[in-house]
PDB file of C-alpha atoms in Angstrom:
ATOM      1  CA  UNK A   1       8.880  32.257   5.393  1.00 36.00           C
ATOM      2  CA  UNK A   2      10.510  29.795   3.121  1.00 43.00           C
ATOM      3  CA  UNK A   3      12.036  26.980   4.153  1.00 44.00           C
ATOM      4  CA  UNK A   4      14.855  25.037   1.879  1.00 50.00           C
ATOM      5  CA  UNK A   5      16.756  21.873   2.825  1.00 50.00           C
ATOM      6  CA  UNK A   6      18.317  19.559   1.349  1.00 49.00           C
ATOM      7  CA  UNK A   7      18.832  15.564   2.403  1.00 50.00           C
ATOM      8  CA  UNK A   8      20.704  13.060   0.997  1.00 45.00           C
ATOM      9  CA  UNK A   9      21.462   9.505   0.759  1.00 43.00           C
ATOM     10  CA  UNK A  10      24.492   7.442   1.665  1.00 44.00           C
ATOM     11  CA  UNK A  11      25.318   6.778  -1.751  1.00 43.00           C
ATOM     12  CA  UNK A  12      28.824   7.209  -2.905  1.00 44.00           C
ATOM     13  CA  UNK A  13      27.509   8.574  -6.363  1.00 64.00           C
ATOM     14  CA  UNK A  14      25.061  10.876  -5.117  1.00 71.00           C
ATOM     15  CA  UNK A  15      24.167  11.912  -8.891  1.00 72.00           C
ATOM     16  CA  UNK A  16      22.688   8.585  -9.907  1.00 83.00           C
ATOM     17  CA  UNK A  17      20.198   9.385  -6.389  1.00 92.00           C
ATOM     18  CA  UNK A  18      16.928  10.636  -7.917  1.00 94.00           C
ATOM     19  CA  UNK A  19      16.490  13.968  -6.539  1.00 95.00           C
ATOM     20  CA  UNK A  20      12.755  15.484  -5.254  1.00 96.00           C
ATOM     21  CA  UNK A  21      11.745  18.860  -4.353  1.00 97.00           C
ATOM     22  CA  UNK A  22       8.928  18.248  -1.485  1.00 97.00           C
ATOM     23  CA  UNK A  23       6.839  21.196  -1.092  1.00 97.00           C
ATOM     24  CA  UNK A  24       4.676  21.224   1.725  1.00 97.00           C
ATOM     25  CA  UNK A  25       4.092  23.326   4.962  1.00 96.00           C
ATOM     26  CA  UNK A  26       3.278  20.687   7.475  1.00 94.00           C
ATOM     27  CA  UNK A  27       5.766  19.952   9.612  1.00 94.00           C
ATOM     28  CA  UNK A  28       4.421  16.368  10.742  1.00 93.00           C
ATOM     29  CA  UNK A  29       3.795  15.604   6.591  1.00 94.00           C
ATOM     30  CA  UNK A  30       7.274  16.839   5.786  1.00 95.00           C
ATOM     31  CA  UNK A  31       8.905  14.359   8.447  1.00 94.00           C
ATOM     32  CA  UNK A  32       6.876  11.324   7.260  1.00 93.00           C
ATOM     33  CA  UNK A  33       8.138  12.232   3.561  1.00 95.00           C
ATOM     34  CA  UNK A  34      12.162  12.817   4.841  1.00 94.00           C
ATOM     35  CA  UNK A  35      11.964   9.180   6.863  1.00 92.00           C
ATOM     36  CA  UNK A  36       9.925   7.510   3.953  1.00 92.00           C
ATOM     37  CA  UNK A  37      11.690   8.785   0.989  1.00 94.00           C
ATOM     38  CA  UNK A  38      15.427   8.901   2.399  1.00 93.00           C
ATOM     39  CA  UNK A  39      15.065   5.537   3.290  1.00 91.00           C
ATOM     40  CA  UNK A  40      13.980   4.627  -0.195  1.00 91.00           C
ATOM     41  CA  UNK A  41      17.458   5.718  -1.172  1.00 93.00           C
ATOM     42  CA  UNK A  42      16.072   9.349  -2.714  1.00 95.00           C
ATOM     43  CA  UNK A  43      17.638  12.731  -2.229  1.00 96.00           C
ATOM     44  CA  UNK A  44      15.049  15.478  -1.041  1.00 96.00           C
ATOM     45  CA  UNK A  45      15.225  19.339  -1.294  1.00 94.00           C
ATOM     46  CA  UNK A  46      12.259  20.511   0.994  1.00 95.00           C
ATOM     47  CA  UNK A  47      10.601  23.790   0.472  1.00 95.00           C
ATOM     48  CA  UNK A  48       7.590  24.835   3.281  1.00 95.00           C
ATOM     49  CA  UNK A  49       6.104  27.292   0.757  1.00 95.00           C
ATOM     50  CA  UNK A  50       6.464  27.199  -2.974  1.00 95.00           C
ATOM     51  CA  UNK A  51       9.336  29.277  -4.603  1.00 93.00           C
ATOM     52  CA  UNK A  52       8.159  32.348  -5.987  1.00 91.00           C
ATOM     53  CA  UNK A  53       9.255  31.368 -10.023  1.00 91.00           C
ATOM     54  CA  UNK A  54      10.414  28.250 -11.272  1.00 92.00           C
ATOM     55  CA  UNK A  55      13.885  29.423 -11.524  1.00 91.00           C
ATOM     56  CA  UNK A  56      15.211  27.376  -8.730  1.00 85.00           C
ATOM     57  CA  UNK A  57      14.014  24.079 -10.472  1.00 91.00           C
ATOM     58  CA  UNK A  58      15.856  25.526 -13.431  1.00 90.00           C
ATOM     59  CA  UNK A  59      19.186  24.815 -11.891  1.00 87.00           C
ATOM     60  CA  UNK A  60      18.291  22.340  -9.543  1.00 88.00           C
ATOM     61  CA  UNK A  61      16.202  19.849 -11.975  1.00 90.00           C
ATOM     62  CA  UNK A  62      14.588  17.781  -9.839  1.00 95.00           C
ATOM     63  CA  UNK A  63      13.743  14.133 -11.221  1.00 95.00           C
ATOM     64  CA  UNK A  64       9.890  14.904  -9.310  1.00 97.00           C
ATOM     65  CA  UNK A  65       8.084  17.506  -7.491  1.00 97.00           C
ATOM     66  CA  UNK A  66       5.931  16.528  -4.546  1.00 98.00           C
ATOM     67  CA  UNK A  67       3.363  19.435  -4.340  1.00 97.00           C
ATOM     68  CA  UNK A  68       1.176  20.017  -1.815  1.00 96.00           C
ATOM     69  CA  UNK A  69      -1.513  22.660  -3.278  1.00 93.00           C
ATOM     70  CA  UNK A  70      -2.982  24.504  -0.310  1.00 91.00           C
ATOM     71  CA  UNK A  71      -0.670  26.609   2.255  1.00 93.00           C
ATOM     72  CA  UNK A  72      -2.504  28.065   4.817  1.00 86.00           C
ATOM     73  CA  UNK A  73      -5.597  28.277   3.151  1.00 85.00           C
ATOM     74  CA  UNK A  74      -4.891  29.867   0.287  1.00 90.00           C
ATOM     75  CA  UNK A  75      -3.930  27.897  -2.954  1.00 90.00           C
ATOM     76  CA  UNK A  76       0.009  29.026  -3.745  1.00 94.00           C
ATOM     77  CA  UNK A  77       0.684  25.165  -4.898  1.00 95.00           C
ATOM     78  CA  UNK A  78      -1.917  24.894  -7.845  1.00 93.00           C
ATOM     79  CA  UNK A  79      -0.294  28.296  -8.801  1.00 94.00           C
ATOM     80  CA  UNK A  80       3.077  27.209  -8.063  1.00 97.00           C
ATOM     81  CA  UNK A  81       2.045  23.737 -10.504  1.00 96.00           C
ATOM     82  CA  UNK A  82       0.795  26.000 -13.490  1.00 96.00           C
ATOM     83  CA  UNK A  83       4.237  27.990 -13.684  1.00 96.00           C
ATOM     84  CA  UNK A  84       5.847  25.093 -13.420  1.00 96.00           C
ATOM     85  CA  UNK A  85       3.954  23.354 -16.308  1.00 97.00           C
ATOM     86  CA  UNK A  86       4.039  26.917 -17.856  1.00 96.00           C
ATOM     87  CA  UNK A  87       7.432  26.860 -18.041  1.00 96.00           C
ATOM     88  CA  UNK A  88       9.088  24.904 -21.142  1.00 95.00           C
ATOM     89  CA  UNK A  89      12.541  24.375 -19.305  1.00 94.00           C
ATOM     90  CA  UNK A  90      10.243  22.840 -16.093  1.00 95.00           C
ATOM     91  CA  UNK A  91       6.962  21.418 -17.977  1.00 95.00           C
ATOM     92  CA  UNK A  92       8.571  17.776 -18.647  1.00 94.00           C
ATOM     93  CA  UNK A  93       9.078  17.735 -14.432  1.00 96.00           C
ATOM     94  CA  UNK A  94       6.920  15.064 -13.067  1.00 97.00           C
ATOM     95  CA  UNK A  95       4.568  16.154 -10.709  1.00 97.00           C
ATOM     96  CA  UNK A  96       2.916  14.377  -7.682  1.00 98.00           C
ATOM     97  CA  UNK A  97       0.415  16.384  -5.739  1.00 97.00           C
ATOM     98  CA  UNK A  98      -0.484  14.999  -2.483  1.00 96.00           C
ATOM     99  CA  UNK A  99      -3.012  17.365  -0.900  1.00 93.00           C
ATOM    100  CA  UNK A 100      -6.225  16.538   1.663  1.00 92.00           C
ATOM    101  CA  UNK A 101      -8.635  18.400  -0.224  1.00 89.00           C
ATOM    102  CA  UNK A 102     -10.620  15.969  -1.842  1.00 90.00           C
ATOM    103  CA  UNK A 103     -13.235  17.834  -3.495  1.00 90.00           C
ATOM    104  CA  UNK A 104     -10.650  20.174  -5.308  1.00 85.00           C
ATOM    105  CA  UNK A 105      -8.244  17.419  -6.622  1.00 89.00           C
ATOM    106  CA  UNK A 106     -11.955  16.087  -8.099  1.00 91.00           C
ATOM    107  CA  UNK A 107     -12.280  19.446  -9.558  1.00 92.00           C
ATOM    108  CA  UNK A 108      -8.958  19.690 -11.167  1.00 91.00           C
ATOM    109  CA  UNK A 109      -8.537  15.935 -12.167  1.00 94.00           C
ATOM    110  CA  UNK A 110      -8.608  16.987 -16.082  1.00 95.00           C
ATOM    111  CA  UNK A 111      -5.854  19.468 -15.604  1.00 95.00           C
ATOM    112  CA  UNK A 112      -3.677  17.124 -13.666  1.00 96.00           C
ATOM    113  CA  UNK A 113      -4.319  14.488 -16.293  1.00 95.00           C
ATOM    114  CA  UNK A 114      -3.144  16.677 -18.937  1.00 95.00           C
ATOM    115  CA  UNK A 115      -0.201  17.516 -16.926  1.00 95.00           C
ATOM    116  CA  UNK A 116       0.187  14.019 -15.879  1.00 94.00           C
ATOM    117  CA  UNK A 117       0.263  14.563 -12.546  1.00 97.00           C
ATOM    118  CA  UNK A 118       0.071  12.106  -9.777  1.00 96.00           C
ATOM    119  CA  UNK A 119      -2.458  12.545  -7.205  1.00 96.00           C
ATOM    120  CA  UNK A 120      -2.326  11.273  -3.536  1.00 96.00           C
ATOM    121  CA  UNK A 121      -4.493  12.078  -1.258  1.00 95.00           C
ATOM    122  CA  UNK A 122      -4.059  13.388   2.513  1.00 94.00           C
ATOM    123  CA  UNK A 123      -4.028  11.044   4.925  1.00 92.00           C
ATOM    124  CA  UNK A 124      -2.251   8.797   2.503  1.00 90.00           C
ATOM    125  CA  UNK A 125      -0.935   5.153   2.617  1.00 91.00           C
ATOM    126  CA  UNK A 126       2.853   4.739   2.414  1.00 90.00           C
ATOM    127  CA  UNK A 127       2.919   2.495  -0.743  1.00 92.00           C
ATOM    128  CA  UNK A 128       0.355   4.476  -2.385  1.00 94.00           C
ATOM    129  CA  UNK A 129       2.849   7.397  -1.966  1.00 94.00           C
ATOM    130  CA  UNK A 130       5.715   5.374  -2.722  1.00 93.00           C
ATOM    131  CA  UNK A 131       3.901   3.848  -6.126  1.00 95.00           C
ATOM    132  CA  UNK A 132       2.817   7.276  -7.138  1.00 96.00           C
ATOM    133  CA  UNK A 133       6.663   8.705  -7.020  1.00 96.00           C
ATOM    134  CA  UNK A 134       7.986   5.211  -8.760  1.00 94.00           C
ATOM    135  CA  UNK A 135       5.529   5.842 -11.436  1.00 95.00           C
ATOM    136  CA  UNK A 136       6.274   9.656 -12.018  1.00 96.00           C
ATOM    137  CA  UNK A 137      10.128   8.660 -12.465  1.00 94.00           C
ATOM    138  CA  UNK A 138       9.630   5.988 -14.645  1.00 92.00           C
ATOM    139  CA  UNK A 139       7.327   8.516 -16.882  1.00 84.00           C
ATOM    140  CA  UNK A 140      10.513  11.180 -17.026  1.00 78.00           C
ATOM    141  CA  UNK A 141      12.211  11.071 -19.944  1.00 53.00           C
ATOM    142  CA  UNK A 142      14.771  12.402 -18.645  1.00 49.00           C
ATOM    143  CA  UNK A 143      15.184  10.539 -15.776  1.00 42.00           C
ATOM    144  CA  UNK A 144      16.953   7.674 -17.743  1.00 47.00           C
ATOM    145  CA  UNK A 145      19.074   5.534 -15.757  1.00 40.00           C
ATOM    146  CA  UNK A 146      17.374   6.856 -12.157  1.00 42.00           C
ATOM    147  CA  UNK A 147      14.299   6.115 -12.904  1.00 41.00           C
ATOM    148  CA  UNK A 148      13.715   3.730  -9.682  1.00 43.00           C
ATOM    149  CA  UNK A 149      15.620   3.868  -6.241  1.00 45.00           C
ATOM    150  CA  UNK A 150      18.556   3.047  -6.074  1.00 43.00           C
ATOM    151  CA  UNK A 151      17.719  -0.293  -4.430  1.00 45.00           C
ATOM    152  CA  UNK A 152      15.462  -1.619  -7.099  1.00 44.00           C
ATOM    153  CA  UNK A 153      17.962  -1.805 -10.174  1.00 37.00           C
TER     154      UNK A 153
END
């Protein structure tokens, strides 16, 4: 089952907020992102599995996608990644992947570089995270003016 929330900010303008579709299906992972990234002054739409076509991002438009690749052992997320980059309304969407599988972010490390994709790994370190999403906005062209939190500019 799917789950979709969304969290916001404070912010009276909540479309300057850079917004981030987290897509992961740990429970304890997802809670470390909502404290870490809310309080960094993002918006977050979390997903527990990934959506089943890129669609949603079509309207939605996130400014990144934080991608976890494997959900319950089985690898929906790098699937999920090459619709996404498949897509030509969704291919310019950053992408960070955070996953704890070591051996296959080694594996894939020329595809993500093509895609320029982040990578983070599982357990990761807060400002490693934090660096990883700062430097996937600022690489959106699209991202202009929300390029960095909201408490940085």
């Amino acid at each position: 089952m799917q789950l979709a929330r969304t969290t916001t900010t404070a912010m009276s303008n909540v479309a300057d907020v850079p917004l981030i579709l987290v897509i992961d299906d740990d429970e304890a992972v997802l809670q470390i992102y909502q404290e870490l990234l809310v309080d960094e002054g993002y918006r977050l739409c979390v997903h527990t599995f990934p959506p089943a076509s890129t669609g949603a991002l079509h309207r939605a438009r996130p400014d990144v996608v934080l991608l976890d690749l494997l959900f319950a052992g089985e690898d929906a997320g790098w699937h999920f990644l090459r619709k996404l980059k498949g897509d030509p309304v969704t291919a310019d969407i950053p992408v960070v992947v955070a996953t704890a599988n070591q051996r296959y972010a080694q594996q894939s490390r020329s595809q993500f570089d093509a895609w320029q994709c982040g990578i983070v790994l599982k357990p990761f370190d807060i400002d490693e995270l934090a660096a990883a999403i700062q430097l996937a906005l600022r690489r959106s062209e699209r991202a202009g003016a929300t390029a960095m939190p909201p408490g940085t500019r």
